Tab-separated table of C-alpha atoms and ligand atoms in Angstrom:
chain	number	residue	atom	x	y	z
O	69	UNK	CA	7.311	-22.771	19.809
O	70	UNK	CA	4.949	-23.831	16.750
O	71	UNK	CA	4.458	-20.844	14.585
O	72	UNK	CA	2.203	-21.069	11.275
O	73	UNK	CA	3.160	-17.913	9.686
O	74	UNK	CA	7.813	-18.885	10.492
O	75	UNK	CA	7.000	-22.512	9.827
O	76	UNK	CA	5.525	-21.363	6.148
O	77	UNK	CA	7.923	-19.021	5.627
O	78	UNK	CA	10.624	-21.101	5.983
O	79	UNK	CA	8.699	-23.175	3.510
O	80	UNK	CA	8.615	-20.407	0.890
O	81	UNK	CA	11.926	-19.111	1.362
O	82	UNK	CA	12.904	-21.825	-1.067
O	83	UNK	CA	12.606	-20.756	-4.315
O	84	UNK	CA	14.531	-23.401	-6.181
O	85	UNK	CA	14.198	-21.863	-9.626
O	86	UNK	CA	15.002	-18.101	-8.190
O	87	UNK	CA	11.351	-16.718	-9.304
O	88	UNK	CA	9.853	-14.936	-6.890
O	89	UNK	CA	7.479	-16.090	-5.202
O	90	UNK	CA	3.507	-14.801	-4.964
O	91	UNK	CA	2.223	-15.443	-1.797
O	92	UNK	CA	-1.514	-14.307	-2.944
O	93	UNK	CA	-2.707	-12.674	0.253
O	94	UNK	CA	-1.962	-9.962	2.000
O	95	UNK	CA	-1.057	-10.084	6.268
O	96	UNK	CA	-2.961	-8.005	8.746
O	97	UNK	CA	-2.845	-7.717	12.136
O	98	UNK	CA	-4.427	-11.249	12.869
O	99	UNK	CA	-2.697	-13.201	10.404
O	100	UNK	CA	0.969	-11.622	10.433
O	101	UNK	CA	3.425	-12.657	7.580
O	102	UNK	CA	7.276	-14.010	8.077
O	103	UNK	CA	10.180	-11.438	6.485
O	104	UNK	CA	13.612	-11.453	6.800
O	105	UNK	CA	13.655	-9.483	10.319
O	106	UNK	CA	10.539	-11.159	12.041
O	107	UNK	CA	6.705	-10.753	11.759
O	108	UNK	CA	5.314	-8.058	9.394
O	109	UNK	CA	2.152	-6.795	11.178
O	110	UNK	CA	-0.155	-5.028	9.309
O	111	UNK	CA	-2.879	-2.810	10.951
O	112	UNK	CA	-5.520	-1.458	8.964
O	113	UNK	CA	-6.480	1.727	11.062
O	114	UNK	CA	-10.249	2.444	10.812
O	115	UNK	CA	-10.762	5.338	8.076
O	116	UNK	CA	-7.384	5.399	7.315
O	117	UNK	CA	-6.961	7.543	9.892
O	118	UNK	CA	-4.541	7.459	12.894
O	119	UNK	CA	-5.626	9.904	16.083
O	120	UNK	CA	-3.091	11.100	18.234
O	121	UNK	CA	-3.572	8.584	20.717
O	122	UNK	CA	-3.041	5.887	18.208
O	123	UNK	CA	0.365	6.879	16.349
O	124	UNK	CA	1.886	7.350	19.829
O	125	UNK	CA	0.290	4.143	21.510
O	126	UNK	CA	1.456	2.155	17.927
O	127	UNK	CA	5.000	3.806	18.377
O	128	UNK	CA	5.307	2.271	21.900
O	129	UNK	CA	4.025	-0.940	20.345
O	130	UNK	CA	6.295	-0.984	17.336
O	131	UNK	CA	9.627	0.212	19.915
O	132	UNK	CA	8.688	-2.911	22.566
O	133	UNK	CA	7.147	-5.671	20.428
O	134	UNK	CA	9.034	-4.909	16.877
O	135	UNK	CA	12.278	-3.232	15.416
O	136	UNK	CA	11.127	0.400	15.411
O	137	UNK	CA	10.166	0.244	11.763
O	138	UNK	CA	7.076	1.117	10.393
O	139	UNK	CA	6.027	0.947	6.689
O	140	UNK	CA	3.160	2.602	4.916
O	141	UNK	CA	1.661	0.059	2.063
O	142	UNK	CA	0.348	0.754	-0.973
O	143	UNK	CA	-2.603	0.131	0.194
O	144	UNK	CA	-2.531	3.034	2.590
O	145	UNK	CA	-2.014	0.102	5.446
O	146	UNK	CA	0.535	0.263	8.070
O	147	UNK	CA	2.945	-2.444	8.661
O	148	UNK	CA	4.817	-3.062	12.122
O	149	UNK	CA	8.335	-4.681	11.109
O	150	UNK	CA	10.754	-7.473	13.250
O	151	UNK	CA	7.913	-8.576	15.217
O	152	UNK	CA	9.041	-11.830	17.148
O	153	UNK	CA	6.335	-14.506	17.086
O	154	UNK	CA	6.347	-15.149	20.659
O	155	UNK	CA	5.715	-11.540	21.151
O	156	UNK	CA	2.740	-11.733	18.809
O	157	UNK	CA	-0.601	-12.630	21.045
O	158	UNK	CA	1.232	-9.611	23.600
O	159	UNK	CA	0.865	-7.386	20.738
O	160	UNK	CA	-1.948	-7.481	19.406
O	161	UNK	CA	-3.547	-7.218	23.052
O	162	UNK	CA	-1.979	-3.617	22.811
O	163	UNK	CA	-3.856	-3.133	19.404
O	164	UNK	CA	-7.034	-3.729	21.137
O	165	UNK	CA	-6.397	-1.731	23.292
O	166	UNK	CA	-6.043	1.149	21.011
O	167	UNK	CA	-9.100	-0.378	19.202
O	168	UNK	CA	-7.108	-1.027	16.107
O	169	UNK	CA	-7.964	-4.622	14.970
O	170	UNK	CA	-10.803	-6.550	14.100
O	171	UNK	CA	-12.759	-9.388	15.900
O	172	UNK	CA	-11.051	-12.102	13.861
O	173	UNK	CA	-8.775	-12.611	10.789
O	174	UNK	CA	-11.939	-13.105	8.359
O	175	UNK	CA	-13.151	-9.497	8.791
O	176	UNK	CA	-9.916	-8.252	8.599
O	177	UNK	CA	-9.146	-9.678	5.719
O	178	UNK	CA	-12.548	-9.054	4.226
O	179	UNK	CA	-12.227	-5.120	5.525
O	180	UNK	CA	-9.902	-3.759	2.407
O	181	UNK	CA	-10.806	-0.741	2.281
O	182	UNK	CA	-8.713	2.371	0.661
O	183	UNK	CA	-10.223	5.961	1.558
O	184	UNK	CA	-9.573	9.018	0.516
O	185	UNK	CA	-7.356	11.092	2.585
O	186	UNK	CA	-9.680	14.010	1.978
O	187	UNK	CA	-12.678	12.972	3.720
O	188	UNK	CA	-14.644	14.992	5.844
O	189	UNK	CA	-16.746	13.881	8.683
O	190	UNK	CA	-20.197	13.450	7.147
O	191	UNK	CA	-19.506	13.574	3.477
O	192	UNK	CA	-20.201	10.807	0.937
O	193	UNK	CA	-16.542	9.243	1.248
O	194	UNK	CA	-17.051	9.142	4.900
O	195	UNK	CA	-20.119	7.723	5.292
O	196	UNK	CA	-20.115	5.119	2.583
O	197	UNK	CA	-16.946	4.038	3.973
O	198	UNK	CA	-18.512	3.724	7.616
O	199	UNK	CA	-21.576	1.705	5.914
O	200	UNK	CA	-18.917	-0.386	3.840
O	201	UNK	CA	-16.580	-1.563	6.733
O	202	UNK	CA	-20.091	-2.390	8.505
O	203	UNK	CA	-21.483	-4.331	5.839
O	204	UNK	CA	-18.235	-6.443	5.245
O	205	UNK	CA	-17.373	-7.259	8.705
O	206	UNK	CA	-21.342	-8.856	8.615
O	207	UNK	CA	-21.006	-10.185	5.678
O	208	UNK	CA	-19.754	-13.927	7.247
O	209	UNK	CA	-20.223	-15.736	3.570
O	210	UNK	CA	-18.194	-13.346	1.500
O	211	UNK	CA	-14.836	-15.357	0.925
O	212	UNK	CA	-13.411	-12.902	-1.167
O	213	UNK	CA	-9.450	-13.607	-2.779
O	214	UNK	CA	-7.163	-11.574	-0.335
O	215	UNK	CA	-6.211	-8.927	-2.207
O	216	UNK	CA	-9.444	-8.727	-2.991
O	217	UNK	CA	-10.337	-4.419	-2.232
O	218	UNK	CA	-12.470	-1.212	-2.411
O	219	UNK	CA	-11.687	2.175	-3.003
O	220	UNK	CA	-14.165	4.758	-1.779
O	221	UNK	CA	-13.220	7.784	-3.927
O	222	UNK	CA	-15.899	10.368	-3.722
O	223	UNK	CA	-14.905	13.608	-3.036
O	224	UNK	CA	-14.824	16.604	-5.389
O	225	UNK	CA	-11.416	16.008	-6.595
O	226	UNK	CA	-10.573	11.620	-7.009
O	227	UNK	CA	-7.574	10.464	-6.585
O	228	UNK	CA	-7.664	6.958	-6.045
O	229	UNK	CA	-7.366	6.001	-9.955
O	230	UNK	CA	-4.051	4.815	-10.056
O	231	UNK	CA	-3.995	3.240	-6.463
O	232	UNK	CA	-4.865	-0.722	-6.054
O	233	UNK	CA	-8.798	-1.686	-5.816
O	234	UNK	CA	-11.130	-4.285	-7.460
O	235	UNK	CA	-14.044	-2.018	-6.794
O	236	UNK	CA	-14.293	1.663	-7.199
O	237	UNK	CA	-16.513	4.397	-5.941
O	238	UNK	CA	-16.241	7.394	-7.255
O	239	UNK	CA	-17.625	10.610	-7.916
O	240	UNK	CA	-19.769	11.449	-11.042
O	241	UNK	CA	-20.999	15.148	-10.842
O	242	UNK	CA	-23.521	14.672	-8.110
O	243	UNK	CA	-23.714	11.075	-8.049
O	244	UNK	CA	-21.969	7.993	-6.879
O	245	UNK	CA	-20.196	5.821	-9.325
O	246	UNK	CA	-19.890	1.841	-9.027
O	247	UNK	CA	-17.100	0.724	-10.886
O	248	UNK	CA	-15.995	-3.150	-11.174
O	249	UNK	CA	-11.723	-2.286	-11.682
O	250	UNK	CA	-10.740	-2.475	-15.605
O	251	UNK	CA	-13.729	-1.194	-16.829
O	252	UNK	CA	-14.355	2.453	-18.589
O	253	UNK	CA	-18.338	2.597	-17.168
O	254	UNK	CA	-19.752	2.253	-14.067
O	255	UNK	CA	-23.233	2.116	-12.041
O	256	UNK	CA	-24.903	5.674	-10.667
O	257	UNK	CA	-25.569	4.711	-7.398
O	258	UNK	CA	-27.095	7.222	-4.054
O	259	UNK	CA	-24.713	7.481	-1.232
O	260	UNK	CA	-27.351	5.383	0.648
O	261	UNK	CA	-26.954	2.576	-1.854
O	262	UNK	CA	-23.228	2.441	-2.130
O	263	UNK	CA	-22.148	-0.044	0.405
O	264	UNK	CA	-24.955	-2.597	-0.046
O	265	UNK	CA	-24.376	-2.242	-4.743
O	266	UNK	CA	-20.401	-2.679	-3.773
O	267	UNK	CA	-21.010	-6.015	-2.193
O	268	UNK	CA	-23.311	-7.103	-4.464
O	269	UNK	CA	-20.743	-5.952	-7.118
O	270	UNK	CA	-18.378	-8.387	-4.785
O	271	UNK	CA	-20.779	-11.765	-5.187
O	272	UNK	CA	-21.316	-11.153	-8.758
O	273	UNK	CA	-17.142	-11.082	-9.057
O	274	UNK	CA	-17.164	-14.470	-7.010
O	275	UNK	CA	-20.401	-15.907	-9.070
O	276	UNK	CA	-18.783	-15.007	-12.070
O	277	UNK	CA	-15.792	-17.470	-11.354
O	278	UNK	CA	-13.514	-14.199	-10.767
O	279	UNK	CA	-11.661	-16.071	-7.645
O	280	UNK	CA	-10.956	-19.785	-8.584
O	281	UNK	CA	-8.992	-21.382	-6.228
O	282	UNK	CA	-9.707	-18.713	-3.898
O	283	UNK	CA	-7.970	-16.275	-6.444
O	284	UNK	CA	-8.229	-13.908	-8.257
O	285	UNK	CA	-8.751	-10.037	-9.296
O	286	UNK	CA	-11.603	-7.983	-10.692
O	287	UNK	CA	-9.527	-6.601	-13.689
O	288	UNK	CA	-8.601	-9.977	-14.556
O	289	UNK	CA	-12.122	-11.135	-14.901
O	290	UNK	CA	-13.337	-8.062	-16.959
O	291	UNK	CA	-10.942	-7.980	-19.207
O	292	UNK	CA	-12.839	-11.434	-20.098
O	293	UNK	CA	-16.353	-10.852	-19.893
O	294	UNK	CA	-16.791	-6.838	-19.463
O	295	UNK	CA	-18.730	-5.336	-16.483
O	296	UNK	CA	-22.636	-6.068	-15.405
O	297	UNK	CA	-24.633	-5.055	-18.304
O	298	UNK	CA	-25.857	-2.133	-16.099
O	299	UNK	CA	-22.514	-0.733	-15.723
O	300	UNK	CA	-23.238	1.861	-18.862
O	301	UNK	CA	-22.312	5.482	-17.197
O	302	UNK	CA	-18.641	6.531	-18.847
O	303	UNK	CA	-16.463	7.004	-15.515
O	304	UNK	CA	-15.186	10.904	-15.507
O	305	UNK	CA	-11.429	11.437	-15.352
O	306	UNK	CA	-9.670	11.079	-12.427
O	307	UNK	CA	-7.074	13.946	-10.734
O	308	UNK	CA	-3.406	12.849	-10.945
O	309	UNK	CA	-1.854	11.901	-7.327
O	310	UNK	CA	-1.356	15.725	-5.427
O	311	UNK	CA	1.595	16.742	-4.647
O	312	UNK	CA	3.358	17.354	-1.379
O	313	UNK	CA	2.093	20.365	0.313
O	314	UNK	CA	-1.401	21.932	2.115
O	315	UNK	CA	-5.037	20.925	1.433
O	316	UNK	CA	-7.736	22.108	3.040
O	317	UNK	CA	-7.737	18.788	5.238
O	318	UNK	CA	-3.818	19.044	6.397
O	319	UNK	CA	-0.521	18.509	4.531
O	320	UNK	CA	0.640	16.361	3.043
O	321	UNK	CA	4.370	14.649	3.828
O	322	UNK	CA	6.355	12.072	2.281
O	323	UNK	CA	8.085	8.930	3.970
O	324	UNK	CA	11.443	8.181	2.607
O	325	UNK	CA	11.276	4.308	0.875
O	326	UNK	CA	7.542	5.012	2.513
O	327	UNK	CA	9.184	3.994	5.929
O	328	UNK	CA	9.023	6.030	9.607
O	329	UNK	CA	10.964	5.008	12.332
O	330	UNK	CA	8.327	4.760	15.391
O	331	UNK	CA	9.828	7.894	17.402
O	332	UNK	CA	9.336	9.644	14.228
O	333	UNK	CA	5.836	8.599	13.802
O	334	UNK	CA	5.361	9.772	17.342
O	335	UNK	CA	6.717	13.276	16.736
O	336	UNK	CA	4.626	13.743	13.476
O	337	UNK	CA	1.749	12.896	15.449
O	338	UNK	CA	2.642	15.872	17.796
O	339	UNK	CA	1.388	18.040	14.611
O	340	UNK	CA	-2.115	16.469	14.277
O	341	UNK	CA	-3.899	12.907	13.833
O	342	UNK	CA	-2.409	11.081	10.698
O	343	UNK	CA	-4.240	10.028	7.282
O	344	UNK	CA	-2.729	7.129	5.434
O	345	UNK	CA	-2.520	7.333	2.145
O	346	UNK	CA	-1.464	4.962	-1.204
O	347	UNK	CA	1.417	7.174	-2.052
O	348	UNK	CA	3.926	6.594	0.975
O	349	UNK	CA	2.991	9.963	2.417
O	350	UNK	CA	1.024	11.105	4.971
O	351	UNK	CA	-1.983	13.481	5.440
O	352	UNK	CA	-0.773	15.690	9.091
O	353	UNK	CA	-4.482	17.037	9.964
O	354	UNK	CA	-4.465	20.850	10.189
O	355	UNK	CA	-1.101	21.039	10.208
O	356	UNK	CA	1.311	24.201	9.428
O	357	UNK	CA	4.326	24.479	10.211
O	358	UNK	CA	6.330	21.126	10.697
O	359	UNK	CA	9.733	20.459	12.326
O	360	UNK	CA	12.169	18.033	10.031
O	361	UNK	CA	12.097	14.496	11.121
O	362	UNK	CA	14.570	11.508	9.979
O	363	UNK	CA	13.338	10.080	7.120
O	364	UNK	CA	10.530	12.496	6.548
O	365	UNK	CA	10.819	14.045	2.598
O	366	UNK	CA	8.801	18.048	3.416
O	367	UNK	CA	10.085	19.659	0.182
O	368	UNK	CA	8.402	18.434	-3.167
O	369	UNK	CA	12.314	18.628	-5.142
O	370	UNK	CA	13.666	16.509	-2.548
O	371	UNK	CA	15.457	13.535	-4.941
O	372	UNK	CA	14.290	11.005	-2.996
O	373	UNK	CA	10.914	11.380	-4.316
O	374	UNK	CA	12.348	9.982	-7.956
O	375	UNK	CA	13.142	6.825	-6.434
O	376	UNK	CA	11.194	3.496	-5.188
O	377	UNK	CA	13.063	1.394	-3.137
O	378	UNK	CA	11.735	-2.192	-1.588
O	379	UNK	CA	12.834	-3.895	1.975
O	380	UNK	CA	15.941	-5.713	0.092
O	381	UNK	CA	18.091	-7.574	1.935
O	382	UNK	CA	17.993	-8.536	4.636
O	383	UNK	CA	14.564	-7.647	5.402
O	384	UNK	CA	12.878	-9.330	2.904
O	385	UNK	CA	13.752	-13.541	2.532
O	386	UNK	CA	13.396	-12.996	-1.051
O	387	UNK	CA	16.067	-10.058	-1.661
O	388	UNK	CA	19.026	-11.292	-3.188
O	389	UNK	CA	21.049	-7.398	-2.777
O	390	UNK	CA	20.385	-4.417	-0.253
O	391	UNK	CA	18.609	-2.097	-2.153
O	392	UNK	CA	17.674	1.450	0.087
O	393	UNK	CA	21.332	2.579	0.679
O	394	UNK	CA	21.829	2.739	-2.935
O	395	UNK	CA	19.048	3.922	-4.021
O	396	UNK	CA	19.595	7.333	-1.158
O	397	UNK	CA	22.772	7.429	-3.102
O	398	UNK	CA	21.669	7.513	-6.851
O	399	UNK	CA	18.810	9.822	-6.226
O	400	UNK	CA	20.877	13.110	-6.522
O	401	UNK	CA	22.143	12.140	-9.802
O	402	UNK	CA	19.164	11.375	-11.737
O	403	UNK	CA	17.602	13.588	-14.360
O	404	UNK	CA	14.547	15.675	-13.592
O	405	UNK	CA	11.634	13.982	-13.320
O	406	UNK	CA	13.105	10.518	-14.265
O	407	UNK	CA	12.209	7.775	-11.710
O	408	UNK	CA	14.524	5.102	-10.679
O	409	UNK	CA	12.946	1.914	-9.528
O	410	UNK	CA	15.604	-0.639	-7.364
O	411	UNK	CA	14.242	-4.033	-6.670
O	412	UNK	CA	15.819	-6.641	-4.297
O	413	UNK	CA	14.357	-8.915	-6.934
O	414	UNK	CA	11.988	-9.466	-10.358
O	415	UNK	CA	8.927	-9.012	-8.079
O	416	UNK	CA	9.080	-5.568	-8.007
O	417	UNK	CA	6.921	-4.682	-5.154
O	418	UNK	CA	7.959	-1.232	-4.379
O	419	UNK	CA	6.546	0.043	-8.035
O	420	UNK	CA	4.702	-2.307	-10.344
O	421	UNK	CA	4.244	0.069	-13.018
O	422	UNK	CA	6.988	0.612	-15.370
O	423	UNK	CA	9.824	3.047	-14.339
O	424	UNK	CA	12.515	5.004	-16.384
O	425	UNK	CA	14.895	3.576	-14.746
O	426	UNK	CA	14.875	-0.061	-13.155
O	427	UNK	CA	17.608	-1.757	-11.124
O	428	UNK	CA	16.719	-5.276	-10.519
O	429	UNK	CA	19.041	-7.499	-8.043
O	430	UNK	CA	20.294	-10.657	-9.770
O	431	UNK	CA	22.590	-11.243	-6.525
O	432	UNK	CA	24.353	-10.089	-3.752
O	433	UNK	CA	25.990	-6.914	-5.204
O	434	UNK	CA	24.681	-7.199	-8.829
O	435	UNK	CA	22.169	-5.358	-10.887
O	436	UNK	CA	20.327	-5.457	-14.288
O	437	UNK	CA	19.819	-2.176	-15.601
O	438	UNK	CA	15.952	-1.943	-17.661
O	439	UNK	CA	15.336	1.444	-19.286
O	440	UNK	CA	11.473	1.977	-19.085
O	441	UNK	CA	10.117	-1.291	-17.687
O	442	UNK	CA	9.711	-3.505	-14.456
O	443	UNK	CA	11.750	-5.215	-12.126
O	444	UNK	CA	11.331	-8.176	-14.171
O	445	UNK	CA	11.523	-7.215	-17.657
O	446	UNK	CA	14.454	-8.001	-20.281
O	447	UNK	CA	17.468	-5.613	-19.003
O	448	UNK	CA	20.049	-3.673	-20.907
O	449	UNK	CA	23.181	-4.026	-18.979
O	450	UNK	CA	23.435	-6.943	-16.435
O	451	UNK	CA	25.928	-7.594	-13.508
O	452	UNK	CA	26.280	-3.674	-12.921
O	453	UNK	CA	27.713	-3.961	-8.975
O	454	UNK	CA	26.824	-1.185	-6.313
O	455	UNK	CA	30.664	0.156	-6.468
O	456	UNK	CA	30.318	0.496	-10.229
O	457	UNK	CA	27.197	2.379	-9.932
O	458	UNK	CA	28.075	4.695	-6.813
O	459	UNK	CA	30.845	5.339	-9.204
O	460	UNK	CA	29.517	6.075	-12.465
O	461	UNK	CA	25.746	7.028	-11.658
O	462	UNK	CA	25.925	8.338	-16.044
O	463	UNK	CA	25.831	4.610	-16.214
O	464	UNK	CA	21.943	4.567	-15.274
O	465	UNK	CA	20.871	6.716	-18.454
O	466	UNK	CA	23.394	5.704	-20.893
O	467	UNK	CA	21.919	4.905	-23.972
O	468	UNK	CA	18.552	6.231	-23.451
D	553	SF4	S1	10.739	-6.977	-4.695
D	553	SF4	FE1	11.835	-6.570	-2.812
D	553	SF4	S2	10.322	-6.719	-1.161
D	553	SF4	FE2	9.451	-7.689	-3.004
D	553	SF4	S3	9.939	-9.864	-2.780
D	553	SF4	FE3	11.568	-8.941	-4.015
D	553	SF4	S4	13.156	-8.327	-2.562
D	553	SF4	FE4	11.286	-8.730	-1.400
């Protein structure tokens, strides 16, 4: 059968100078990407926000059209994994009919939007948010890069600083703050305002020449030529990620390597609707007590929180080691509040800030050891195999 997404993947699994490769956009539902086990679907649930209806209709999906795996992005996006591509079109009939994809891959694409998990019905995250998605999937002429993002942000407490987003809204006392990502002011703007000044904020990144080629990122371009004049308001401080635990909205759970397995998923669900967040954890509304699931991290010492762990091998086409099995292994041994990074490659997608400790794969069972870097940065020790490490986990912090 002709496939464009396994015809161009097969195309980009050849690397032959062993960088990794950037693909430059990000799949959705519509436009799926090729990995190493089949289609990666990614659904970007309206508000973030799964109902109970939806996890267990996307479990059923992910258990007859996938491989049972589910990742949450850092994006706050869901991704269905081992999708066949003949199974594709039967899919995503099922996502309609849990009403969780768009008209057509354009507003999909264009419909980036990050949330806070702490929304209310009727508060200034929640309602922007609804006027945002509105506005982009009518805004037909908007070609915008895809990764191209917003980050609605505008609760009491943000927390969206650290996670991905070109533009920012966020919460300054009692107003609204525009913010074009990279810069240190911002635009006041009224709740009412907010979706129509971020999309205007969006054509003045693309009339700027922020996307040549159809790429391109809003920190890039302000870091050469600074923000709209009118951006003058200093942006207040944002709150540091929270930690596992209860909010007033729900609590908040962690995904081991920021992955559920779909009957999981399902069994959460049982608990409350789900909120997606950037963080590889979950928002369970309302809920209290919880029963342990596989692969579900409940207590904030859990070790597995002090590691990031990609697909690897052989999930991903680009990993050239498994990486998840030993990173469940090293956790245990690392110092307190050290974070171990292991990449299947230089790419580093799982963390692409610099970690305190950084295993990159250089092959099938060999590692470069980086001490406070990135996947891809100049490494310490080289050709470190699993065995060696499993071994000898001192090995990691030697030196340091
Ligand atoms: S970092 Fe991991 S997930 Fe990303 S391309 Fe490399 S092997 Fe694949």
């Amino acid at each position: 059968m002709s496939c464009p997404p396994l015809k161009k993947a097969l195309q980009d699994k050849a690397s032959p100078d062993g960088v990794p490769k950037v693909y430059g956009w990000c799949p959705g539902a519509l436009r799926p990407m090729m990995s190493g086990d089949g289609l990666v679907v990614r659904i970007r649930a309206p508000l973030g926000r799964l109902s109970q209806e939806h996890a267990r209709g996307l479990a059923q999906l992910s258990q007859h059209f996938g491989n049972g795996l589910i990742d949450l992005s850092a994006r706050a996006n869901l991704q269905m994994r081992g999708v066949a591509p003949d199974q594709h079109a039967t899919l995503i009939q099922g996502l309609r009919g849990l009403d969780l994809v768009d008209q057509d891959a354009a507003v999909e694409a264009r419909r980036n939007l990050l949330l806070t998990p702490f929304w209310k019905v009727g508060d200034d995250s929640h309602r922007i948010a609804c006027d945002l998605a509105q506005a982009l999937s009518q805004a037909q002429d908007l070609d915008l890069p895809g990764k191209f993002g917003f980050a609605i942000d505008c609760g009491n407490r943000p927390v969206l600083a650290n996670a991905a987003a070109d533009i920012r809204l966020e919460r300054q006392g009692k107003q609204i703050l525009l913010v074009a990502d990279g810069a240190d002011k911002g635009l006041p703007v009224s709740p009412e305002d907010a979706a129509e000044a971020a999309i205007a904020l969006a054509r003045w990144f693309l009339a700027q020449g922020g996307a040549p080629e159809g790429r391109g990122r809003m920190q890039t371009l302000i870091a050469r030529r600074g923000p709209p004049a009118p951006h003058s308001s200093p942006r207040a401080t944002s709150a540091p990620q929270p930690p596992l635990g209860f909010s007033a909205t729900g609590r908040l759970v962690a995904l081991e390597f920021g992955q559920i397995r779909a009957e999981a998923l399902a069994a959460l669900a049982e608990a409350g609707a789900l909120r997606l967040t950037p963080w590889r954890m979950l928002l369970v509304e309302n809920a209290q007590n919880l029963a342990p699931l596989p692969g579900l991290i409940l207590d904030a010492t859990d070790p597995r929180l002090q590691v990031s762990a990609c697909t690897g091998a052989p999930g991903c086409l680009q990993a050239l080691s498994a990486t998840r099995d030993l990173a469940r292994d090293l956790a245990p041994h690392l110092p307190n509040g050290a974070h171990l990074h292991l990449s299947g490659c230089a790419k580093g997608c799982a963390h692409s800030d610099s970690a305190d400790l950084v295993l990159t794969a250089t092959g099938p069972d060999t590692f470069n050891l980086i001490h406070h870097g990135k996947a891809g940065d100049q490494p310490l020790k080289e050709t470190l195999s699993a065995d060696t490490l499993r071994a000898t986990p001192a090995i990691l912090t030697e030196g340091s």
